[in-house]
PDB file of C-alpha atoms in Angstrom:
ATOM      1  CA  UNK D   1       0.000   0.000   0.000  1.00 63.00           C
ATOM      2  CA  UNK D   2       1.252   3.478  -0.860  1.00 73.00           C
ATOM      3  CA  UNK D   3       2.332   5.853   1.897  1.00 85.00           C
ATOM      4  CA  UNK D   4      -0.073   8.727   2.453  1.00 90.00           C
ATOM      5  CA  UNK D   5       1.238  12.262   2.482  1.00 88.00           C
ATOM      6  CA  UNK D   6      -0.815  15.341   3.290  1.00 91.00           C
ATOM      7  CA  UNK D   7      -0.709  18.382   0.978  1.00 91.00           C
ATOM      8  CA  UNK D   8       0.999  20.664   3.511  1.00 93.00           C
ATOM      9  CA  UNK D   9       3.619  17.961   4.176  1.00 94.00           C
ATOM     10  CA  UNK D  10       4.428  17.878   0.457  1.00 92.00           C
ATOM     11  CA  UNK D  11       4.837  21.664   0.379  1.00 94.00           C
ATOM     12  CA  UNK D  12       6.979  21.522   3.538  1.00 95.00           C
ATOM     13  CA  UNK D  13       9.340  19.064   1.838  1.00 94.00           C
ATOM     14  CA  UNK D  14       9.753  21.564  -1.036  1.00 94.00           C
ATOM     15  CA  UNK D  15      11.095  24.395   1.176  1.00 97.00           C
ATOM     16  CA  UNK D  16      14.481  25.505  -0.119  1.00 97.00           C
ATOM     17  CA  UNK D  17      13.948  24.026  -3.566  1.00 96.00           C
ATOM     18  CA  UNK D  18      12.586  25.350  -6.816  1.00 95.00           C
ATOM     19  CA  UNK D  19       8.828  25.286  -7.355  1.00 96.00           C
ATOM     20  CA  UNK D  20       6.684  25.974 -10.418  1.00 95.00           C
ATOM     21  CA  UNK D  21       3.364  27.691  -9.677  1.00 95.00           C
ATOM     22  CA  UNK D  22       0.421  28.044 -12.033  1.00 94.00           C
ATOM     23  CA  UNK D  23      -1.766  30.901 -10.872  1.00 94.00           C
ATOM     24  CA  UNK D  24      -5.496  31.292 -11.449  1.00 93.00           C
ATOM     25  CA  UNK D  25      -5.788  32.962 -14.820  1.00 89.00           C
ATOM     26  CA  UNK D  26      -2.769  32.911 -17.115  1.00 88.00           C
ATOM     27  CA  UNK D  27       0.310  33.700 -14.995  1.00 91.00           C
ATOM     28  CA  UNK D  28       3.014  31.199 -14.094  1.00 93.00           C
ATOM     29  CA  UNK D  29       5.803  31.704 -11.564  1.00 94.00           C
ATOM     30  CA  UNK D  30       9.010  29.768 -10.922  1.00 95.00           C
ATOM     31  CA  UNK D  31      11.044  30.454  -7.790  1.00 96.00           C
ATOM     32  CA  UNK D  32      12.696  29.100  -4.658  1.00 96.00           C
ATOM     33  CA  UNK D  33      10.185  28.322  -1.911  1.00 97.00           C
ATOM     34  CA  UNK D  34      11.205  29.910   1.406  1.00 97.00           C
ATOM     35  CA  UNK D  35       8.058  29.402   3.457  1.00 97.00           C
ATOM     36  CA  UNK D  36       4.274  29.007   3.558  1.00 97.00           C
ATOM     37  CA  UNK D  37       1.363  29.044   5.980  1.00 96.00           C
ATOM     38  CA  UNK D  38      -1.847  27.051   6.504  1.00 95.00           C
ATOM     39  CA  UNK D  39      -3.576  29.103   3.793  1.00 96.00           C
ATOM     40  CA  UNK D  40      -0.818  28.176   1.302  1.00 96.00           C
ATOM     41  CA  UNK D  41       0.370  31.770   1.079  1.00 98.00           C
ATOM     42  CA  UNK D  42       3.907  31.324  -0.264  1.00 98.00           C
ATOM     43  CA  UNK D  43       7.165  33.247   0.188  1.00 98.00           C
ATOM     44  CA  UNK D  44       9.501  32.938  -2.814  1.00 97.00           C
ATOM     45  CA  UNK D  45      13.025  34.090  -3.688  1.00 96.00           C
ATOM     46  CA  UNK D  46      14.594  34.362  -7.161  1.00 94.00           C
ATOM     47  CA  UNK D  47      11.169  34.307  -8.799  1.00 96.00           C
ATOM     48  CA  UNK D  48      10.438  34.638 -12.495  1.00 94.00           C
ATOM     49  CA  UNK D  49       6.923  35.474 -13.700  1.00 93.00           C
ATOM     50  CA  UNK D  50       5.537  34.485 -17.090  1.00 91.00           C
ATOM     51  CA  UNK D  51       2.415  36.343 -18.254  1.00 89.00           C
ATOM     52  CA  UNK D  52       0.699  36.861 -21.621  1.00 87.00           C
ATOM     53  CA  UNK D  53       1.975  39.678 -23.811  1.00 87.00           C
ATOM     54  CA  UNK D  54      -0.917  42.193 -24.090  1.00 89.00           C
ATOM     55  CA  UNK D  55      -0.027  42.952 -27.722  1.00 92.00           C
ATOM     56  CA  UNK D  56       0.342  39.277 -28.772  1.00 87.00           C
ATOM     57  CA  UNK D  57      -1.489  36.682 -26.630  1.00 78.00           C
ATOM     58  CA  UNK D  58       0.445  33.836 -28.277  1.00 79.00           C
ATOM     59  CA  UNK D  59       3.657  35.092 -26.640  1.00 83.00           C
ATOM     60  CA  UNK D  60       4.612  35.561 -22.999  1.00 83.00           C
ATOM     61  CA  UNK D  61       6.475  38.262 -21.132  1.00 88.00           C
ATOM     62  CA  UNK D  62       9.179  36.990 -18.766  1.00 90.00           C
ATOM     63  CA  UNK D  63       9.719  39.219 -15.713  1.00 92.00           C
ATOM     64  CA  UNK D  64      12.474  38.556 -13.163  1.00 95.00           C
ATOM     65  CA  UNK D  65      11.240  39.595  -9.725  1.00 93.00           C
ATOM     66  CA  UNK D  66      14.314  40.932  -7.924  1.00 89.00           C
ATOM     67  CA  UNK D  67      12.974  40.793  -4.361  1.00 90.00           C
ATOM     68  CA  UNK D  68      11.399  38.276  -2.033  1.00 95.00           C
ATOM     69  CA  UNK D  69       7.701  37.946  -2.895  1.00 97.00           C
ATOM     70  CA  UNK D  70       4.539  36.789  -1.130  1.00 97.00           C
ATOM     71  CA  UNK D  71       1.897  34.963  -3.176  1.00 96.00           C
ATOM     72  CA  UNK D  72      -1.701  34.857  -1.979  1.00 96.00           C
ATOM     73  CA  UNK D  73      -2.757  31.227  -1.640  1.00 96.00           C
ATOM     74  CA  UNK D  74      -6.247  32.008  -2.987  1.00 96.00           C
ATOM     75  CA  UNK D  75      -4.728  32.815  -6.382  1.00 96.00           C
ATOM     76  CA  UNK D  76      -2.711  29.581  -6.710  1.00 96.00           C
ATOM     77  CA  UNK D  77      -4.171  26.853  -8.923  1.00 96.00           C
ATOM     78  CA  UNK D  78      -1.333  24.282  -9.131  1.00 95.00           C
ATOM     79  CA  UNK D  79       2.002  23.774  -7.346  1.00 95.00           C
ATOM     80  CA  UNK D  80       4.734  21.654  -8.919  1.00 94.00           C
ATOM     81  CA  UNK D  81       7.476  21.013  -6.326  1.00 92.00           C
ATOM     82  CA  UNK D  82      10.828  20.604  -8.051  1.00 89.00           C
ATOM     83  CA  UNK D  83       9.355  21.997 -11.254  1.00 86.00           C
ATOM     84  CA  UNK D  84      11.792  23.943 -13.377  1.00 81.00           C
ATOM     85  CA  UNK D  85       9.159  25.921 -15.186  1.00 78.00           C
ATOM     86  CA  UNK D  86       6.944  25.761 -18.214  1.00 76.00           C
ATOM     87  CA  UNK D  87       7.536  22.962 -20.727  1.00 72.00           C
ATOM     88  CA  UNK D  88       8.937  23.869 -24.128  1.00 66.00           C
ATOM     89  CA  UNK D  89       5.531  23.773 -25.835  1.00 59.00           C
ATOM     90  CA  UNK D  90       3.713  26.014 -23.339  1.00 64.00           C
ATOM     91  CA  UNK D  91       2.708  29.654 -23.716  1.00 57.00           C
ATOM     92  CA  UNK D  92       5.343  30.739 -21.213  1.00 54.00           C
ATOM     93  CA  UNK D  93       8.140  28.965 -23.069  1.00 54.00           C
ATOM     94  CA  UNK D  94       7.555  31.323 -25.992  1.00 54.00           C
ATOM     95  CA  UNK D  95       8.539  34.288 -23.804  1.00 53.00           C
ATOM     96  CA  UNK D  96      10.364  37.259 -25.202  1.00 50.00           C
TER      97      UNK D  96
END
C-alpha cells in the first residue's frame, strides 16, 4: 500500500527548492520556496513570472522579480514542487 502524504507535508518538503506555480488565470511563476502558511500563502526568492503579452497573446512576457515575494494562496491553482518551469511547448516557453 502506498504511503499517504498530506498536501501541507508535500509543500513543507519543497522548502528551499525550486517550485513551479500556475496561478489562477494565465500567470506562471518559478522560484525558490522559502516558506508558507496554513492558507498556502507562499514566500519565494529568485522568482520569475511568465504572463501573456498584451499585444500578442500567443507570446509571454518573462519578468524577473528581484525581491522576495509573497503569493496569496487564494490565487494559486497548481504547485509543482521541483518543477523547473513551463515545458517547451507552453505559452510561457515562448517568452520574449
